[in-house]
Structure formats: C-alpha cells, structure tokens
mmCIF file of C-alpha atoms and ligand atoms in Angstrom:
data_model
loop_
_atom_site.group_PDB
_atom_site.id
_atom_site.type_symbol
_atom_site.label_atom_id
_atom_site.label_comp_id
_atom_site.label_asym_id
_atom_site.label_seq_id
_atom_site.Cartn_x
_atom_site.Cartn_y
_atom_site.Cartn_z
ATOM 1 C CA UNK A 1 46.213 -200.887 -116.572
ATOM 2 C CA UNK A 2 45.151 -197.429 -115.927
ATOM 3 C CA UNK A 3 41.923 -196.179 -117.473
ATOM 4 C CA UNK A 4 41.967 -192.894 -118.747
ATOM 5 C CA UNK A 5 39.370 -190.554 -117.476
ATOM 6 C CA UNK A 6 37.754 -188.565 -120.461
ATOM 7 C CA UNK A 7 39.044 -184.932 -120.286
ATOM 8 C CA UNK A 8 36.568 -182.839 -122.125
ATOM 9 C CA UNK A 9 38.478 -180.141 -124.245
ATOM 10 C CA UNK A 10 36.130 -177.482 -122.782
ATOM 11 C CA UNK A 11 37.083 -174.043 -122.367
ATOM 12 C CA UNK A 12 38.912 -172.340 -120.441
ATOM 13 C CA UNK A 13 42.099 -174.219 -121.460
ATOM 14 C CA UNK A 14 43.444 -173.666 -118.030
ATOM 15 C CA UNK A 15 40.921 -176.003 -116.410
ATOM 16 C CA UNK A 16 41.540 -178.453 -119.119
ATOM 17 C CA UNK A 17 45.487 -178.426 -118.653
ATOM 18 C CA UNK A 18 45.070 -178.620 -114.942
ATOM 19 C CA UNK A 19 42.989 -181.576 -115.130
ATOM 20 C CA UNK A 20 45.616 -183.127 -117.600
ATOM 21 C CA UNK A 21 48.418 -182.374 -114.910
ATOM 22 C CA UNK A 22 46.466 -184.185 -112.207
ATOM 23 C CA UNK A 23 45.931 -187.089 -114.479
ATOM 24 C CA UNK A 24 49.683 -187.222 -115.190
ATOM 25 C CA UNK A 25 50.574 -186.919 -111.650
ATOM 26 C CA UNK A 26 48.246 -190.200 -110.935
ATOM 27 C CA UNK A 27 49.777 -192.124 -113.856
ATOM 28 C CA UNK A 28 53.351 -191.288 -112.644
ATOM 29 C CA UNK A 29 52.869 -192.022 -108.897
ATOM 30 C CA UNK A 30 55.950 -192.853 -107.410
ATOM 31 C CA UNK A 31 57.688 -193.719 -110.730
ATOM 32 C CA UNK A 32 60.909 -192.231 -111.413
ATOM 33 C CA UNK A 33 62.049 -193.962 -114.534
ATOM 34 C CA UNK A 34 62.488 -191.359 -117.489
ATOM 35 C CA UNK A 35 61.474 -193.241 -120.399
ATOM 36 C CA UNK A 36 58.427 -194.889 -118.647
ATOM 37 C CA UNK A 37 57.144 -191.415 -117.546
ATOM 38 C CA UNK A 38 57.986 -189.789 -120.876
ATOM 39 C CA UNK A 39 56.058 -192.466 -122.769
ATOM 40 C CA UNK A 40 52.994 -192.197 -120.349
ATOM 41 C CA UNK A 41 53.017 -188.341 -120.759
ATOM 42 C CA UNK A 42 53.178 -188.676 -124.700
ATOM 43 C CA UNK A 43 50.251 -191.117 -124.427
ATOM 44 C CA UNK A 44 48.048 -189.077 -122.219
ATOM 45 C CA UNK A 45 48.454 -185.986 -124.374
ATOM 46 C CA UNK A 46 47.964 -187.811 -127.476
ATOM 47 C CA UNK A 47 44.779 -189.220 -126.452
ATOM 48 C CA UNK A 48 43.452 -186.101 -124.626
ATOM 49 C CA UNK A 49 44.393 -183.026 -126.806
ATOM 50 C CA UNK A 50 41.959 -182.329 -129.486
ATOM 51 C CA UNK A 51 43.510 -181.875 -132.980
ATOM 52 C CA UNK A 52 46.910 -183.201 -132.621
ATOM 53 C CA UNK A 53 48.601 -185.930 -134.865
ATOM 54 C CA UNK A 54 51.879 -186.274 -133.193
ATOM 55 C CA UNK A 55 53.153 -185.857 -129.559
ATOM 56 C CA UNK A 56 56.497 -187.158 -128.388
ATOM 57 C CA UNK A 57 59.963 -186.406 -126.911
ATOM 58 C CA UNK A 58 63.278 -185.783 -128.320
ATOM 59 C CA UNK A 59 66.175 -186.229 -125.868
ATOM 60 C CA UNK A 60 69.292 -184.137 -125.895
ATOM 61 C CA UNK A 61 72.464 -186.082 -126.627
ATOM 62 C CA UNK A 62 75.661 -184.069 -127.338
ATOM 63 C CA UNK A 63 74.914 -181.655 -130.147
ATOM 64 C CA UNK A 64 71.941 -183.613 -131.232
ATOM 65 C CA UNK A 65 68.329 -184.414 -130.143
ATOM 66 C CA UNK A 66 67.486 -188.215 -130.587
ATOM 67 C CA UNK A 67 63.821 -189.589 -131.012
ATOM 68 C CA UNK A 68 62.404 -190.842 -127.616
ATOM 69 C CA UNK A 69 58.951 -191.921 -126.728
ATOM 70 C CA UNK A 70 56.214 -190.868 -128.927
ATOM 71 C CA UNK A 71 52.826 -191.334 -130.297
ATOM 72 C CA UNK A 72 51.931 -190.920 -134.043
ATOM 73 C CA UNK A 73 53.618 -191.838 -137.338
ATOM 74 C CA UNK A 74 57.485 -192.851 -137.294
ATOM 75 C CA UNK A 75 59.460 -189.810 -137.069
ATOM 76 C CA UNK A 76 62.972 -188.735 -138.041
ATOM 77 C CA UNK A 77 65.441 -189.996 -135.368
ATOM 78 C CA UNK A 78 68.227 -187.150 -135.098
ATOM 79 C CA UNK A 79 67.875 -183.264 -135.149
ATOM 80 C CA UNK A 80 70.931 -181.366 -134.776
ATOM 81 C CA UNK A 81 70.609 -178.486 -132.065
ATOM 82 C CA UNK A 82 69.810 -175.356 -133.594
ATOM 83 C CA UNK A 83 67.996 -176.852 -136.574
ATOM 84 C CA UNK A 84 64.188 -177.362 -137.208
ATOM 85 C CA UNK A 85 61.582 -176.401 -134.624
ATOM 86 C CA UNK A 86 62.950 -178.849 -132.194
ATOM 87 C CA UNK A 87 66.509 -178.005 -132.307
ATOM 88 C CA UNK A 88 65.667 -174.170 -132.261
ATOM 89 C CA UNK A 89 63.596 -174.411 -129.038
ATOM 90 C CA UNK A 90 66.301 -176.687 -127.485
ATOM 91 C CA UNK A 91 69.005 -174.018 -128.260
ATOM 92 C CA UNK A 92 67.023 -171.077 -127.330
ATOM 93 C CA UNK A 93 65.857 -172.885 -124.064
ATOM 94 C CA UNK A 94 62.172 -171.502 -124.486
ATOM 95 C CA UNK A 95 58.907 -172.689 -125.735
ATOM 96 C CA UNK A 96 58.232 -172.234 -129.574
ATOM 97 C CA UNK A 97 55.071 -171.860 -131.180
ATOM 98 C CA UNK A 98 54.920 -172.536 -135.057
ATOM 99 C CA UNK A 99 51.763 -171.262 -136.384
ATOM 100 C CA UNK A 100 52.565 -172.365 -139.882
ATOM 101 C CA UNK A 101 55.190 -174.963 -140.534
ATOM 102 C CA UNK A 102 55.325 -173.966 -144.081
ATOM 103 C CA UNK A 103 56.466 -170.457 -142.820
ATOM 104 C CA UNK A 104 59.196 -171.738 -140.523
ATOM 105 C CA UNK A 105 62.450 -171.660 -142.239
ATOM 106 C CA UNK A 106 64.312 -174.944 -141.721
ATOM 107 C CA UNK A 107 61.207 -176.829 -140.314
ATOM 108 C CA UNK A 108 61.790 -180.510 -140.444
ATOM 109 C CA UNK A 109 58.752 -182.360 -142.030
ATOM 110 C CA UNK A 110 58.139 -185.733 -140.365
ATOM 111 C CA UNK A 111 54.545 -186.210 -140.871
ATOM 112 C CA UNK A 112 53.340 -184.355 -144.028
ATOM 113 C CA UNK A 113 49.897 -183.795 -142.248
ATOM 114 C CA UNK A 114 51.360 -181.506 -139.637
ATOM 115 C CA UNK A 115 50.413 -177.748 -140.247
ATOM 116 C CA UNK A 116 51.397 -176.140 -137.035
ATOM 117 C CA UNK A 117 53.620 -177.365 -133.956
ATOM 118 C CA UNK A 118 54.563 -176.216 -130.243
ATOM 119 C CA UNK A 119 57.960 -177.253 -128.791
ATOM 120 C CA UNK A 120 58.441 -177.206 -125.004
ATOM 121 C CA UNK A 121 61.991 -177.554 -123.811
ATOM 122 C CA UNK A 122 62.816 -179.691 -120.880
ATOM 123 C CA UNK A 123 64.851 -177.632 -118.760
ATOM 124 C CA UNK A 124 66.627 -179.034 -115.422
ATOM 125 C CA UNK A 125 68.778 -176.749 -113.482
ATOM 126 C CA UNK A 126 70.024 -174.925 -116.577
ATOM 127 C CA UNK A 127 70.595 -178.227 -118.539
ATOM 128 C CA UNK A 128 68.419 -178.873 -121.676
ATOM 129 C CA UNK A 129 67.343 -182.458 -121.156
ATOM 130 C CA UNK A 130 65.156 -182.563 -124.629
ATOM 131 C CA UNK A 131 62.029 -181.185 -125.876
ATOM 132 C CA UNK A 132 58.320 -182.199 -126.005
ATOM 133 C CA UNK A 133 57.061 -181.732 -129.533
ATOM 134 C CA UNK A 134 53.384 -181.562 -130.645
ATOM 135 C CA UNK A 135 52.105 -181.396 -134.131
ATOM 136 C CA UNK A 136 48.585 -180.365 -135.273
ATOM 137 C CA UNK A 137 46.924 -180.914 -138.598
ATOM 138 C CA UNK A 138 45.536 -177.552 -138.422
ATOM 139 C CA UNK A 139 46.929 -174.153 -138.921
ATOM 140 C CA UNK A 140 47.539 -172.019 -135.714
ATOM 141 C CA UNK A 141 46.484 -174.655 -133.370
ATOM 142 C CA UNK A 142 48.472 -173.612 -130.470
ATOM 143 C CA UNK A 143 48.424 -170.361 -128.421
ATOM 144 C CA UNK A 144 49.905 -168.870 -125.293
ATOM 145 C CA UNK A 145 47.348 -170.880 -122.921
ATOM 146 C CA UNK A 146 48.541 -174.058 -124.639
ATOM 147 C CA UNK A 147 52.086 -173.011 -123.802
ATOM 148 C CA UNK A 148 51.344 -172.227 -120.376
ATOM 149 C CA UNK A 149 49.516 -175.426 -119.896
ATOM 150 C CA UNK A 150 52.108 -177.715 -121.678
ATOM 151 C CA UNK A 151 54.906 -176.178 -119.568
ATOM 152 C CA UNK A 152 52.974 -176.992 -116.533
ATOM 153 C CA UNK A 153 52.614 -180.642 -117.894
ATOM 154 C CA UNK A 154 56.495 -180.669 -118.410
ATOM 155 C CA UNK A 155 56.906 -179.422 -114.904
ATOM 156 C CA UNK A 156 54.956 -182.374 -113.279
ATOM 157 C CA UNK A 157 56.854 -184.724 -115.626
ATOM 158 C CA UNK A 158 60.292 -183.353 -114.484
ATOM 159 C CA UNK A 159 59.350 -183.367 -110.780
ATOM 160 C CA UNK A 160 58.948 -187.154 -111.093
ATOM 161 C CA UNK A 161 62.679 -187.241 -112.195
ATOM 162 C CA UNK A 162 65.351 -188.008 -109.606
ATOM 163 C CA UNK A 163 68.991 -187.209 -110.437
ATOM 164 C CA UNK A 164 69.875 -190.902 -110.843
ATOM 165 C CA UNK A 165 66.984 -191.537 -113.177
ATOM 166 C CA UNK A 166 67.614 -188.714 -115.732
ATOM 167 C CA UNK A 167 69.260 -189.874 -118.841
ATOM 168 C CA UNK A 168 73.050 -189.773 -119.502
ATOM 169 C CA UNK A 169 73.373 -186.853 -121.634
ATOM 170 C CA UNK A 170 77.133 -187.299 -122.293
ATOM 171 C CA UNK A 171 78.136 -187.835 -125.886
ATOM 172 C CA UNK A 172 77.594 -191.462 -127.132
ATOM 173 C CA UNK A 173 76.392 -192.608 -123.788
ATOM 174 C CA UNK A 174 73.159 -193.793 -125.188
ATOM 175 C CA UNK A 175 74.739 -195.575 -128.195
ATOM 176 C CA UNK A 176 76.947 -197.644 -126.122
HETATM 177 N N1 LIG B 1 58.962 -180.560 -137.069
HETATM 178 C C1 LIG B 1 59.947 -180.922 -136.081
HETATM 179 C C2 LIG B 1 60.743 -182.382 -136.406
HETATM 180 C C3 LIG B 1 59.965 -183.453 -135.458
HETATM 181 S S1 LIG B 1 58.454 -183.841 -136.179
HETATM 182 O O1 LIG B 1 57.594 -182.945 -136.228
HETATM 183 C C4 LIG B 1 57.876 -185.162 -135.202
HETATM 184 C C5 LIG B 1 61.159 -179.832 -136.298
HETATM 185 O O2 LIG B 1 60.928 -179.081 -137.318
HETATM 186 O O3 LIG B 1 61.991 -179.970 -135.426
#
C-alpha cells in the first residue's frame, strides 16, 4: 500500500501540480491497466487538491459518457455527448472551466454541494476516451493554472496506457 506524501497546496500552482504529476508517475509505475490507473488518479487528486468535493472519470462509449472510477458522492451514470459540462467538454475536445454551475445552461447536478467545476477531456490520437471531472463547493475555484496543471496530470495518466489497455469504446462493448 502506497503512502501519499502530503502535497502542500502552496503557491505557485505550477509547482503543486508538478509534484502531483511526480506522485502519479510513482503510483502508476509500470501499470498499464486503464481502470486501475484512473482509480488511483482520481484518489490522488481527491486527497491532494484543496476545496474539491468530487473527482472522477466519465468514459466515452458510443454517443454517451459512462461513469468511471471516482471519489465523492454517487453520481449520475450516463451523460449524452454534448450535454452538461462533461458532454460539452468531450464534444468540443477541450477543457471547460465552469466558474458557477448555476450559470451554465444544461449543467447536470450530481452533488448539490458543487458550485464550480472543471472538465478535462482525455484525448488520444484524435479520439476522446472520456473526461476527468472535478467539482468544488466554492464558486470560481478553477483557473487557467489549474487547467494547465490538470492537463499535465492527464497527460501522465494517458502515457501509462498502451493501445491494448485502452477501453473498447465501440457501442455496447462495455455492456456486453
Ligand atoms: N456536473 C456534470 C455531471 C457530473 S457530476 O458533476 C459528477 C455535468 O454537468 O456534466
């Protein structure tokens, strides 16, 4: 069992995220399993990022995103592409910062405590594998430095994947 080293949320954020990337690299090691690495990524972020109430993955499957490994309260299972913050980020293939969820049309409320949100797509050779979604109980919690840092974290996560270990995204594959 790995012990998580305490990562102080000291400024600047770039140093904070760099340390998280190093810790994630250590946690992943040689492991290439998608679910295992996604689970540890969510756990690491949940326990090191200050002021967050939900951290998790939604995995692309056909025209939907399906709930993957996460930390936080139980969440909605399926989100159509283009819907909510997650479906929008996946469809647009770029990171989405939602400073105030009540002002984001179509926001899907899973945890009523969430006030702001950031969604980072998992892009692999032009294919959207899914998204990383992080919620905060504070308004305006995420900025461009968080975006840059979390995109680096996702890059470390995606580098751990080999083609054989990527989820089968064909329609219905994960249901069979
Ligand atoms: N708020 C997200 C749904 C997922 S939960 O926040 C965990 C959305 O609008 O897509």
